[in-house]
Coordinates of C-alpha atoms in Angstrom, one line a residue:
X1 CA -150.6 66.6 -113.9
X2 CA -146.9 67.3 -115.0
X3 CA -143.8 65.6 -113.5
X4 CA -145.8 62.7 -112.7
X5 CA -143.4 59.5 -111.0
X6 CA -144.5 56.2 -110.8
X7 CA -143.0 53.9 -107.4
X8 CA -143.4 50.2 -108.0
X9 CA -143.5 47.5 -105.0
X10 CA -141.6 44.1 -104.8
X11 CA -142.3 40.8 -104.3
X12 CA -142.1 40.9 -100.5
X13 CA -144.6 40.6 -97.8
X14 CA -142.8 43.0 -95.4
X15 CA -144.6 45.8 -93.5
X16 CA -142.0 46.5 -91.0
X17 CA -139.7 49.4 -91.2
X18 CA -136.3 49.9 -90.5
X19 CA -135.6 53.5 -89.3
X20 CA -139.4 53.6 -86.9
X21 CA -139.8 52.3 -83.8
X22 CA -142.8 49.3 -83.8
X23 CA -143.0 46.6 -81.1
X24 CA -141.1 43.4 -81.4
X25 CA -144.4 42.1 -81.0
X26 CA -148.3 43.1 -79.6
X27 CA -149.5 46.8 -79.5
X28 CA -147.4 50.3 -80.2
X29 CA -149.2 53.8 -79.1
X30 CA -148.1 56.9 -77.3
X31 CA -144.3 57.7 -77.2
X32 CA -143.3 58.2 -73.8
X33 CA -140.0 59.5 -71.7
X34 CA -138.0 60.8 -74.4
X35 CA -134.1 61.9 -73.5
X36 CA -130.8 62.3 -74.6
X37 CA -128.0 60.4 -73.2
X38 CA -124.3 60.7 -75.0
X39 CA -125.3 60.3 -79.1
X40 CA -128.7 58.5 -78.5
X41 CA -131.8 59.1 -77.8
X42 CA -134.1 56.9 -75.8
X43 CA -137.7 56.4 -76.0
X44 CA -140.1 54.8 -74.1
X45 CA -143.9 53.4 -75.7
X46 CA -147.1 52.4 -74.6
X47 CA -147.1 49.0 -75.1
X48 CA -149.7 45.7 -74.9
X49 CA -147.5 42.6 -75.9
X50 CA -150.1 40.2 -76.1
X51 CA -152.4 41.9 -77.9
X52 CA -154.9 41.3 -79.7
X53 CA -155.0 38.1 -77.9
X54 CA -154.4 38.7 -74.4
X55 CA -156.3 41.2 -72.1
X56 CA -155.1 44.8 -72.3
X57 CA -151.7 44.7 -70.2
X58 CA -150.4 48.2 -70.8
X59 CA -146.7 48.9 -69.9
X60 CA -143.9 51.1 -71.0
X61 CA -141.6 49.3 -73.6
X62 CA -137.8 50.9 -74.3
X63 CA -135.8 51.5 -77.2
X64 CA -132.7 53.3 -78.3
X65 CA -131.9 55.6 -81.6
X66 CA -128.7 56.2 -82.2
X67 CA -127.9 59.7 -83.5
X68 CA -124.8 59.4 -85.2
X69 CA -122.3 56.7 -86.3
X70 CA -123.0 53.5 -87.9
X71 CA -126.4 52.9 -87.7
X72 CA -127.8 56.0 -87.1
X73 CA -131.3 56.5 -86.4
X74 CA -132.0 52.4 -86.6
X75 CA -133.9 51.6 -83.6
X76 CA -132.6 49.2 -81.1
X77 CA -134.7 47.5 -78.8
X78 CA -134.2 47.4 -74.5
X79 CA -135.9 45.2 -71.8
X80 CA -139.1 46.4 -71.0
X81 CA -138.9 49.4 -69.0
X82 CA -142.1 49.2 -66.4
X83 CA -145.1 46.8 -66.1
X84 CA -148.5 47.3 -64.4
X85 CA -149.1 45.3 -60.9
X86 CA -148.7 48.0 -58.0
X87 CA -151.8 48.9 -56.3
X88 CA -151.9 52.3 -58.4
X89 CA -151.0 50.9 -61.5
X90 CA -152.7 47.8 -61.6
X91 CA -154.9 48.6 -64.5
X92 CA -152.1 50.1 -66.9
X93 CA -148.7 52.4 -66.9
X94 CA -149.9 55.2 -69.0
X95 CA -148.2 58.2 -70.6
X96 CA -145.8 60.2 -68.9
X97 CA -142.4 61.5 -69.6
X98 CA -138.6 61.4 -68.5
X99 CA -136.6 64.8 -67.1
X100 CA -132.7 64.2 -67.2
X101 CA -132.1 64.9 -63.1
X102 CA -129.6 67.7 -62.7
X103 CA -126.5 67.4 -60.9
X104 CA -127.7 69.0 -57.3
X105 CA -131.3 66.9 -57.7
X106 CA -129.8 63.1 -57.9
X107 CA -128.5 62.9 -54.0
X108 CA -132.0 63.9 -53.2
X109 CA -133.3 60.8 -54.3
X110 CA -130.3 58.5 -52.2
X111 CA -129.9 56.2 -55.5
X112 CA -128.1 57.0 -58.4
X113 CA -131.0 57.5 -60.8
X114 CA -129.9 60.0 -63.5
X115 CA -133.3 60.0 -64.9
X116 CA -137.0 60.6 -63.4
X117 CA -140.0 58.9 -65.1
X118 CA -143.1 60.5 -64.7
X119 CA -146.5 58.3 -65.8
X120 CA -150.3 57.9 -65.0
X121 CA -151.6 54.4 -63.2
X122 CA -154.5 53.4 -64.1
X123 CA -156.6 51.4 -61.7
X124 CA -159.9 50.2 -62.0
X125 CA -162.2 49.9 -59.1
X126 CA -165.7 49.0 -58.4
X127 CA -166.4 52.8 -57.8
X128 CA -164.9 53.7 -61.3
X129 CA -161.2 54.3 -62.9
X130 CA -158.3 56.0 -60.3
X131 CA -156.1 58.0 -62.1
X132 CA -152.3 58.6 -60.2
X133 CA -149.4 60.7 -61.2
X134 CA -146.2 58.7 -60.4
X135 CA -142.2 58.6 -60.8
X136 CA -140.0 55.6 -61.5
X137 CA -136.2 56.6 -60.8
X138 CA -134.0 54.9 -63.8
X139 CA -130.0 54.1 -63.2
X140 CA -127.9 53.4 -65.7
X141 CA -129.7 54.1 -69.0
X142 CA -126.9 53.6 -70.8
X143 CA -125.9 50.0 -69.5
X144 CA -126.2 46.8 -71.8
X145 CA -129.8 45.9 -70.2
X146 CA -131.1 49.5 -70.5
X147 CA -130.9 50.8 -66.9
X148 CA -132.9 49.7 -63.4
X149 CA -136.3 50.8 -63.1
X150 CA -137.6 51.7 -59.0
X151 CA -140.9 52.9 -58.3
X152 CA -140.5 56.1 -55.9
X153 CA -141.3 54.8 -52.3
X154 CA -143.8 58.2 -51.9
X155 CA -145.8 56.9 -55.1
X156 CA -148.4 58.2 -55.5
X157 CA -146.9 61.6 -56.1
X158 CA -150.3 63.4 -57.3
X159 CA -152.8 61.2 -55.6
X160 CA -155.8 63.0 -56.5
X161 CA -157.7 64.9 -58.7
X162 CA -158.9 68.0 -58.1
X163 CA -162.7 68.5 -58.0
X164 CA -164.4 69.7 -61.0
X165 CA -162.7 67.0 -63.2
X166 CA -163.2 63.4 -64.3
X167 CA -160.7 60.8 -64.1
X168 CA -159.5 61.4 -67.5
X169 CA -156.7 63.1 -66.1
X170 CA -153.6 61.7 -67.4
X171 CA -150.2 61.9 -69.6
X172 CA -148.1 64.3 -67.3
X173 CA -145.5 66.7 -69.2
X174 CA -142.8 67.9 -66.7
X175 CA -140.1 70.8 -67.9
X176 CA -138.0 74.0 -66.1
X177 CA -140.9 76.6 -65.3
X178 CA -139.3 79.8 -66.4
X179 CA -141.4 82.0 -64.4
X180 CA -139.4 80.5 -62.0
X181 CA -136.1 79.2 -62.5
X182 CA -135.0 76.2 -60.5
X183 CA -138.4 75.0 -60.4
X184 CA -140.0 73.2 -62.7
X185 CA -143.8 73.0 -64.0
X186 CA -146.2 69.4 -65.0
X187 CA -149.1 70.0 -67.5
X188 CA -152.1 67.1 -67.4
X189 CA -154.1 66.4 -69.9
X190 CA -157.5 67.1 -68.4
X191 CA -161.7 67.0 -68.8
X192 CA -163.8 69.0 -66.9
X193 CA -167.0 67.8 -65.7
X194 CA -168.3 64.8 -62.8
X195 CA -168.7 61.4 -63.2
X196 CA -166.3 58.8 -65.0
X197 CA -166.7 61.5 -68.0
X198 CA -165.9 59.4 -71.3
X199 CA -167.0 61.1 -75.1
X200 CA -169.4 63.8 -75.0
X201 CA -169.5 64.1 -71.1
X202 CA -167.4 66.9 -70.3
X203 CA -164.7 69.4 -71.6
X204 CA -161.1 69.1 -72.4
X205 CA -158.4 71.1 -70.5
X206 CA -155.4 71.2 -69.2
X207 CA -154.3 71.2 -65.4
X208 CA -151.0 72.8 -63.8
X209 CA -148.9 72.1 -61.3
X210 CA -145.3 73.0 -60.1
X211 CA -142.5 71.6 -57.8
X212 CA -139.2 73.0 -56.6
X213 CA -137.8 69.5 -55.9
X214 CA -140.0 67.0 -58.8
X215 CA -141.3 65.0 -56.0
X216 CA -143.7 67.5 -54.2
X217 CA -146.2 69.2 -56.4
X218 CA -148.8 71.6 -56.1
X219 CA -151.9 72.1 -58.1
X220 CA -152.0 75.7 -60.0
X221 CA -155.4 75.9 -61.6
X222 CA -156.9 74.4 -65.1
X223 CA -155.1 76.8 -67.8
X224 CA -157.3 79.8 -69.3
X225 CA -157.2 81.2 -73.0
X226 CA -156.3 84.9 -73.8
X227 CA -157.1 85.2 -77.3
X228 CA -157.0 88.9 -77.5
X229 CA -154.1 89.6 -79.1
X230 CA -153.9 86.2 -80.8
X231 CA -154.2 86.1 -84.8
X232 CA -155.6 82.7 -86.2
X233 CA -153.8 79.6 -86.6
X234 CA -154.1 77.7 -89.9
X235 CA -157.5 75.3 -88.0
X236 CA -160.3 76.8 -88.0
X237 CA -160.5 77.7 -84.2
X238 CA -158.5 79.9 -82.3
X239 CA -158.5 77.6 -79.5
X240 CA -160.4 74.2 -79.9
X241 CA -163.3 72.6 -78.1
X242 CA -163.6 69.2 -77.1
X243 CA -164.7 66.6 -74.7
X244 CA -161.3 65.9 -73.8
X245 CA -157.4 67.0 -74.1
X246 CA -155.0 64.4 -74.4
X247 CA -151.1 64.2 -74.2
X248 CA -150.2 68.4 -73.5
X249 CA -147.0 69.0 -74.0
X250 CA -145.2 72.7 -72.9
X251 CA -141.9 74.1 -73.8
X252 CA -140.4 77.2 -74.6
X253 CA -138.6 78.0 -78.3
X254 CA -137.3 81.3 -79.5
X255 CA -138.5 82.0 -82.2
X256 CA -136.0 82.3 -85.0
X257 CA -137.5 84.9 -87.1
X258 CA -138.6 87.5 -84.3
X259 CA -135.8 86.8 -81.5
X260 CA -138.8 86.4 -79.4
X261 CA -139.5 83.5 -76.6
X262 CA -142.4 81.8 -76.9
X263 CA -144.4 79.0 -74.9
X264 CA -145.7 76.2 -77.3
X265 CA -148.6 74.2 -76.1
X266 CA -149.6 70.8 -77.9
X267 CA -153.0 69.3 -77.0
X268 CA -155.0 66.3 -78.3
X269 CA -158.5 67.2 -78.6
X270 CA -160.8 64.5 -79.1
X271 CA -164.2 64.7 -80.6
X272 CA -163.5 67.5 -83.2
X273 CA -166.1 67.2 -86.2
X274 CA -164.3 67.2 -89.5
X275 CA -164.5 71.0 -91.0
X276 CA -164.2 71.5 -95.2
X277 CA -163.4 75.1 -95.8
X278 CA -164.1 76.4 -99.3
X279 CA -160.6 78.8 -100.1
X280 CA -162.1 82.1 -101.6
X281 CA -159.8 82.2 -104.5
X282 CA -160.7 78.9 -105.9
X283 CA -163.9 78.0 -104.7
X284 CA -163.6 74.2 -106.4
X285 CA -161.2 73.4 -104.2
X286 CA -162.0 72.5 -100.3
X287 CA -158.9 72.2 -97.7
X288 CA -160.3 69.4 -95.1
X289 CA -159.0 70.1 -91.3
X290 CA -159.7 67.6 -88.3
X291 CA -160.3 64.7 -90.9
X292 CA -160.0 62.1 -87.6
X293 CA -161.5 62.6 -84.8
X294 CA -158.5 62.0 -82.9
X295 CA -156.7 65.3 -83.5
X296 CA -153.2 66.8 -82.3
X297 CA -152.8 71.1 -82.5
X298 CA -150.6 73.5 -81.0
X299 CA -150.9 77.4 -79.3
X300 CA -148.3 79.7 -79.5
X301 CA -148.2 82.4 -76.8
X302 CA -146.6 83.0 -73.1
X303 CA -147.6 81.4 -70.0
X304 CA -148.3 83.6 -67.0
X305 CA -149.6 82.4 -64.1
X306 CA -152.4 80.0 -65.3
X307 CA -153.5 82.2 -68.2
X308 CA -151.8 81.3 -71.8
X309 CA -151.9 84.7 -73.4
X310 CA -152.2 83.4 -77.1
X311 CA -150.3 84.9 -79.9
X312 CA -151.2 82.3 -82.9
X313 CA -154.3 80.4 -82.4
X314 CA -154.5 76.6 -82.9
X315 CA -153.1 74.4 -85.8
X316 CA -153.1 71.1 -86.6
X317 CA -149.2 69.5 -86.0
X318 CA -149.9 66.7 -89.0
X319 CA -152.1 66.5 -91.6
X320 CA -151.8 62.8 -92.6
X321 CA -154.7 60.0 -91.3
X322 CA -152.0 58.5 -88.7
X323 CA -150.7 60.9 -86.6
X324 CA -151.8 61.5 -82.7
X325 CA -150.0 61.6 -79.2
X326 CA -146.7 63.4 -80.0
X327 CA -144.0 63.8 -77.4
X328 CA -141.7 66.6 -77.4
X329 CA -138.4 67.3 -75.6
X330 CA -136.7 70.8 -75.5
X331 CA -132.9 70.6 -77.8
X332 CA -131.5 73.9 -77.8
X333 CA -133.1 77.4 -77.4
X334 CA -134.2 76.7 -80.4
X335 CA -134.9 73.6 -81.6
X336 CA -137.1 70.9 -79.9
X337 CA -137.1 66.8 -80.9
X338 CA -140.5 65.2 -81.6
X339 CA -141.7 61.6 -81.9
X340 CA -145.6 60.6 -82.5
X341 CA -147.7 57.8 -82.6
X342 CA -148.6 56.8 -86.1
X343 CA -151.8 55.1 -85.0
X344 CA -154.9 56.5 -83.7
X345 CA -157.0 55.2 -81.0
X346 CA -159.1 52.3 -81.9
X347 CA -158.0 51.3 -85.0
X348 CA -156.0 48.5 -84.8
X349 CA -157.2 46.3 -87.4
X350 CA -153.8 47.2 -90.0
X351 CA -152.5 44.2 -92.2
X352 CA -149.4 44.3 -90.0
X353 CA -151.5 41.8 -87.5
X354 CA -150.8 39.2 -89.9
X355 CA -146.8 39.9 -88.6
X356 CA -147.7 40.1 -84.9
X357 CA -147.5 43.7 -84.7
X358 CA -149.2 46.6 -84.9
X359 CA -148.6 50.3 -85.3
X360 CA -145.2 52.3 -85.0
X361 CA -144.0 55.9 -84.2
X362 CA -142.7 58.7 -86.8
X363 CA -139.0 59.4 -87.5
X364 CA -138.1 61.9 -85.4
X365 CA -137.9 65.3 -85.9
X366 CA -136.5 69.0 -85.2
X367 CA -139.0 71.6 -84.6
X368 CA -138.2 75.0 -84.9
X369 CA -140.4 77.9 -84.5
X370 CA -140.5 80.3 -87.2
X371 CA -143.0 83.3 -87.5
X372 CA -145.2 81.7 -85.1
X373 CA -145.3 78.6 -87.1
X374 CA -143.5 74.6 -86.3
X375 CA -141.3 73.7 -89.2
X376 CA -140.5 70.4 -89.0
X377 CA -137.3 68.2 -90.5
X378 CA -137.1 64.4 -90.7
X379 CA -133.4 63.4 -88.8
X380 CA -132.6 60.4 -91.0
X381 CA -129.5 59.5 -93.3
X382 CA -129.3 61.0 -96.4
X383 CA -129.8 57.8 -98.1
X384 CA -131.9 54.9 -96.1
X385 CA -129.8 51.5 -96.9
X386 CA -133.1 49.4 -95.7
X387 CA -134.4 47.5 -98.5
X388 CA -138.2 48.4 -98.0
X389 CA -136.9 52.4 -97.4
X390 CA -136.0 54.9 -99.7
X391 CA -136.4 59.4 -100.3
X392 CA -138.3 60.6 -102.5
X393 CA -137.5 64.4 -103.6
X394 CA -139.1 66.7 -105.5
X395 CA -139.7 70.3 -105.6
X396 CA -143.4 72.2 -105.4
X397 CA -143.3 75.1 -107.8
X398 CA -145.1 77.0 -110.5
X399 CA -146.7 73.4 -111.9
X400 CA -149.0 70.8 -111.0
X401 CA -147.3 67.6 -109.3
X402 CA -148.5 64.2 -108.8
X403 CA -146.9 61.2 -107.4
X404 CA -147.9 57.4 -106.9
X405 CA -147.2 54.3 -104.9
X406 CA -147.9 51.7 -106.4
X407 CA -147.6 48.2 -105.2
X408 CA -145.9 44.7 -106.8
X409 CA -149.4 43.7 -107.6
X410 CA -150.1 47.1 -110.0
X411 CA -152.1 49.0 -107.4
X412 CA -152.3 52.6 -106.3
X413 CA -151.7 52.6 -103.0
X414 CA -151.2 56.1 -102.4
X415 CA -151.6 59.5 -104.3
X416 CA -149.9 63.0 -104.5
X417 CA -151.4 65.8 -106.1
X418 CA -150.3 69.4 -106.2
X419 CA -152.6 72.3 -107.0
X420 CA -149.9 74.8 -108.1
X421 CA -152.8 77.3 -108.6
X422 CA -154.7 76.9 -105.1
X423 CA -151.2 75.8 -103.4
X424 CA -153.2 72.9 -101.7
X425 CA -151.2 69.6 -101.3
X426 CA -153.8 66.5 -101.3
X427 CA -152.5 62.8 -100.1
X428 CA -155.5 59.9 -100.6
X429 CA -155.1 56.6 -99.6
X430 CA -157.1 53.5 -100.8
X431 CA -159.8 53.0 -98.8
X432 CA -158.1 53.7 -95.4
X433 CA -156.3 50.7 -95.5
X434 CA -156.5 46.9 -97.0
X435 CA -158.6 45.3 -94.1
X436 CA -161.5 47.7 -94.6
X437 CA -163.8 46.8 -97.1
X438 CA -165.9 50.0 -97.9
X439 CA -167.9 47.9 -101.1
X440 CA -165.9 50.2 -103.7
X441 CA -162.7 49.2 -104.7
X442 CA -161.9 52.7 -106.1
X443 CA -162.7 54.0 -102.7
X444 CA -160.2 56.9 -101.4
X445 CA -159.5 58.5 -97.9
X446 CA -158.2 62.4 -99.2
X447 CA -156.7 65.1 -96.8
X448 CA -156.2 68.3 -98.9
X449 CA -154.1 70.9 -96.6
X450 CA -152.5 74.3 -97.9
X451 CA -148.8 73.9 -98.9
X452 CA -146.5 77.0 -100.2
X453 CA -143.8 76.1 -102.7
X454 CA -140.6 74.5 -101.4
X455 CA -139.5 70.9 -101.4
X456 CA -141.4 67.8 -101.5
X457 CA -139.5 64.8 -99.6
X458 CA -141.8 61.7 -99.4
X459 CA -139.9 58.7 -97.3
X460 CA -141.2 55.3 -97.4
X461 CA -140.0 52.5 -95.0
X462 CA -142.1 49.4 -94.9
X463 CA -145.4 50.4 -94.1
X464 CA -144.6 54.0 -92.8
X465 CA -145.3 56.7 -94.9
X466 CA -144.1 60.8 -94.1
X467 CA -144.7 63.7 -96.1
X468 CA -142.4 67.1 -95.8
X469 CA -144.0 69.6 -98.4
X470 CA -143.8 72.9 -98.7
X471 CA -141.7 75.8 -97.3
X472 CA -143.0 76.0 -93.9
X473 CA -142.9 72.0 -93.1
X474 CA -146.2 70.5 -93.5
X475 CA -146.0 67.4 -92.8
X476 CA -148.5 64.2 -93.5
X477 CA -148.3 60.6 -91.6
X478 CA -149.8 57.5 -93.0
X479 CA -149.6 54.1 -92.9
X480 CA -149.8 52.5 -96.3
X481 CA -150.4 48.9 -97.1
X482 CA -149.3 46.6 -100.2
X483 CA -151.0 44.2 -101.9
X484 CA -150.5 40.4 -99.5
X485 CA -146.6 39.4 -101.4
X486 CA -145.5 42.8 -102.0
X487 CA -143.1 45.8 -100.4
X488 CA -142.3 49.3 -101.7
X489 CA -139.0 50.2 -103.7
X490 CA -138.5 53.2 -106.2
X491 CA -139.6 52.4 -110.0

């Protein structure tokens, strides 16, 4: 391979990054309530802060990114936000999301929230799990302690589930319904089916609902699929089955290629079995989609009524081996601001334990839809001042590329490699990550994905590891782990 660049590690045992949020201490997954207040953006995350060695304890922790000034996009830390222990949320505070209250809304409420949190509470009972759609009213978001958290009095505010589905119905996404303006529409993430449900016992979906005052909702219907009209997505089914659907998220973009408004629907599916397709024009080479089992897509289309009429069939948001549970807020007409988990559901066993802390979230990023397709751009300084963090650049062109990471201790931690020819990006990691012993030490976990020419920009930041490749965006999430003593820097 031409243009090959070697990155060497230091002699530092330091997984934590500087410019992604991970938890002070205990257990990081889903983003949660994500909004803009002044120049920074808070974020809320599941978190378990005595894991692994305390029973699960799921809240909502709190952060803050600034977006400009000194310090930019370095994560500070808030109080935690909520905790379990109300009869509906005993078991857990679970996904939700946060809708900045317009003016005419906030003397509804007789407080002076600014912001409305919406989350699932868990509870567990001896006749199986309750699932409960709640708010939490927050004042002052922009105080010193990070605001005051109040359950709404009329909590539960979607006490049950309709029938037809399990209790997996969770992680509510709340926006501005444009088919009716001054209301406002919640998508669930849903399984069909009886029973507790669980893997292989039902079929993912996604449930509606919409309010004229975010308080009072009604249930619309489970969503249906017009594919009729739709042309593929870059997965290989135009809309994906599995036994569940986790974390939707729905907001409008115009596109900025056509002029056109479209709906945008992210799902999780869960359960998808791993698909190598063999490209026709260079049958040596197999692209690999739904390489975990956890997966995160999106639709393009309009919503009308219940039915999505879909113009660009599902693809996968992130290509990389840690990227699930993304959270999306609307920016602009055209431009919406995304954090993920980099994580994926039960596996937890990362070096970083040996820190107290596992997991983080992605830098966030600016989607834009163009053609149909989610480009995505990393909103970081030009130049990260973090020791452990640094950009790589590079361009993918008319030649083969390969790039390494290599740690302090002379390993190959991660690898690059363009195929100029079959325009296929791969990104292989050493045997998943250093606490899995697979019995081969030259043991690799690949992705291969399709990637047009354009840039390459590779940012490292202790342990967190995102690809930007390619014309259109593609994007890649890992976590990558040095050698016990070492860190990254360039070489």
């Amino acid at each position: 391979m031409a243009g090959a660049a070697i990155l060497v590690g230091m002699a530092k045992n330091h997984y934590r990054p500087a410019y992604h949020v991970s938890p002070p201490q205990g257990r990081l997954n889903d983003p949660n309530g994500m909004f803009v207040s002044g120049s920074s953006l808070h974020v809320h995350y599941q978190h378990d802060p005595g894991f692994p060695g305390a029973p699960k304890r799921t809240g909502w922790a709190h952060a803050v990114i600034p977006l400009d000034g000194e310090g930019a996009y370095i994560p500070r830390h808030l109080p935690a936000a909520m905790e379990p222990g109300r009869p509906y949320d005993a078991h857990g505070c679970y996904s939700g999301c946060a809708v900045v209250l317009p003016e005419s809304a906030r003397s509804d409420y007789g407080t002076q929230a600014t912001v409305a949190l919406f989350y699932t509470g868990n509870l567990k009972t001896e006749h199986g799990r309750v699932a409960t759609q709640n708010l939490t009213l927050l004042e002052e978001p922009d105080g010193p302690l990070g605001g005051v958290y109040r359950r709404a009095e009329e909590n539960p505010i979607i006490a049950h589930r309709p029938e037809g589905f399990t209790p997996h119905y969770r992680d509510p996404h709340v926006g501005p319904d444009p088919e009716h303006p001054g209301s406002w529409r919640m998508v669930l993430g849903a399984q069909r089916g009886e029973g507790e449900g669980g893997a292989d016992n039902g079929e993912g979906a996604v449930a509606l609902y919409r309010s004229e005052n975010l308080r009072d909702w009604s249930f619309a219907g489970a969503l249906g699929f017009d594919t009729s009209r739709a042309e593929p997505g870059d997965a290989p089914d135009m809309v994906p089955q599995s036994y569940m659907w986790e974390c939707p998220n729905l907001f409008r973009l115009t596109d900025q290629h056509t002029g056109e408004e479209r709906d945008v629907l992210v799902i999780c599916p869960q359960g998808l079995d791993e698909v190598e397709e063999v490209l026709p024009e260079n049958p040596d080479v197999m692209v690999t989609h739904y390489a975990s089992t956890d997966q995160c897509g999106y639709l393009v289309g309009r919503l009308e009524g219940t039915t999505f009429h879909v113009t660009r069939g599902f693809s996968e948001l992130d290509y990389g081996h840690e990227f699930y549970a993304p959270h999306i807020i609307p920016e602009t007409e055209h431009t919406a601001l995304m954090l993920a988990w980099m994580g994926q559901p039960a596996q937890d066993d990362k070096p970083s334990l040996s820190e107290g802390w596992v997991h983080m979230l992605t830098c966030l990023r600016k989607l834009t839809l163009v053609d149909g397709r989610l480009h995505q751009e990393p909103l970081l300084p030009e130049r990260l001042e973090a020791p452990d963090a640094f950009r790589l650049s590079r361009t993918l062109g008319e030649s083969d590329l390969e790039e390494r990471l290599i740690d302090a201790a002379g390993t190959t931690q991660v690898r690059l490699a363009y195929d100029a020819a079959a325009r296929v990006l791969s990104v292989a990691r050493r045997g998943g990550h250093l606490a899995v012993d697979r019995g081969d030490g030259n043991a690799w976990d690949t992705r291969t994905f399709r990637v047009s020419p354009g840039p390459l920009e590779v940012i490292v930041d202790g342990a967190a590891v995102e690809i930007f490749a390619g014309a259109t965006g593609i994007t890649a999430s890992l976590q990558a782990f040095s050698s016990p003593g070492a860190g990254w820097r360039r070489g």
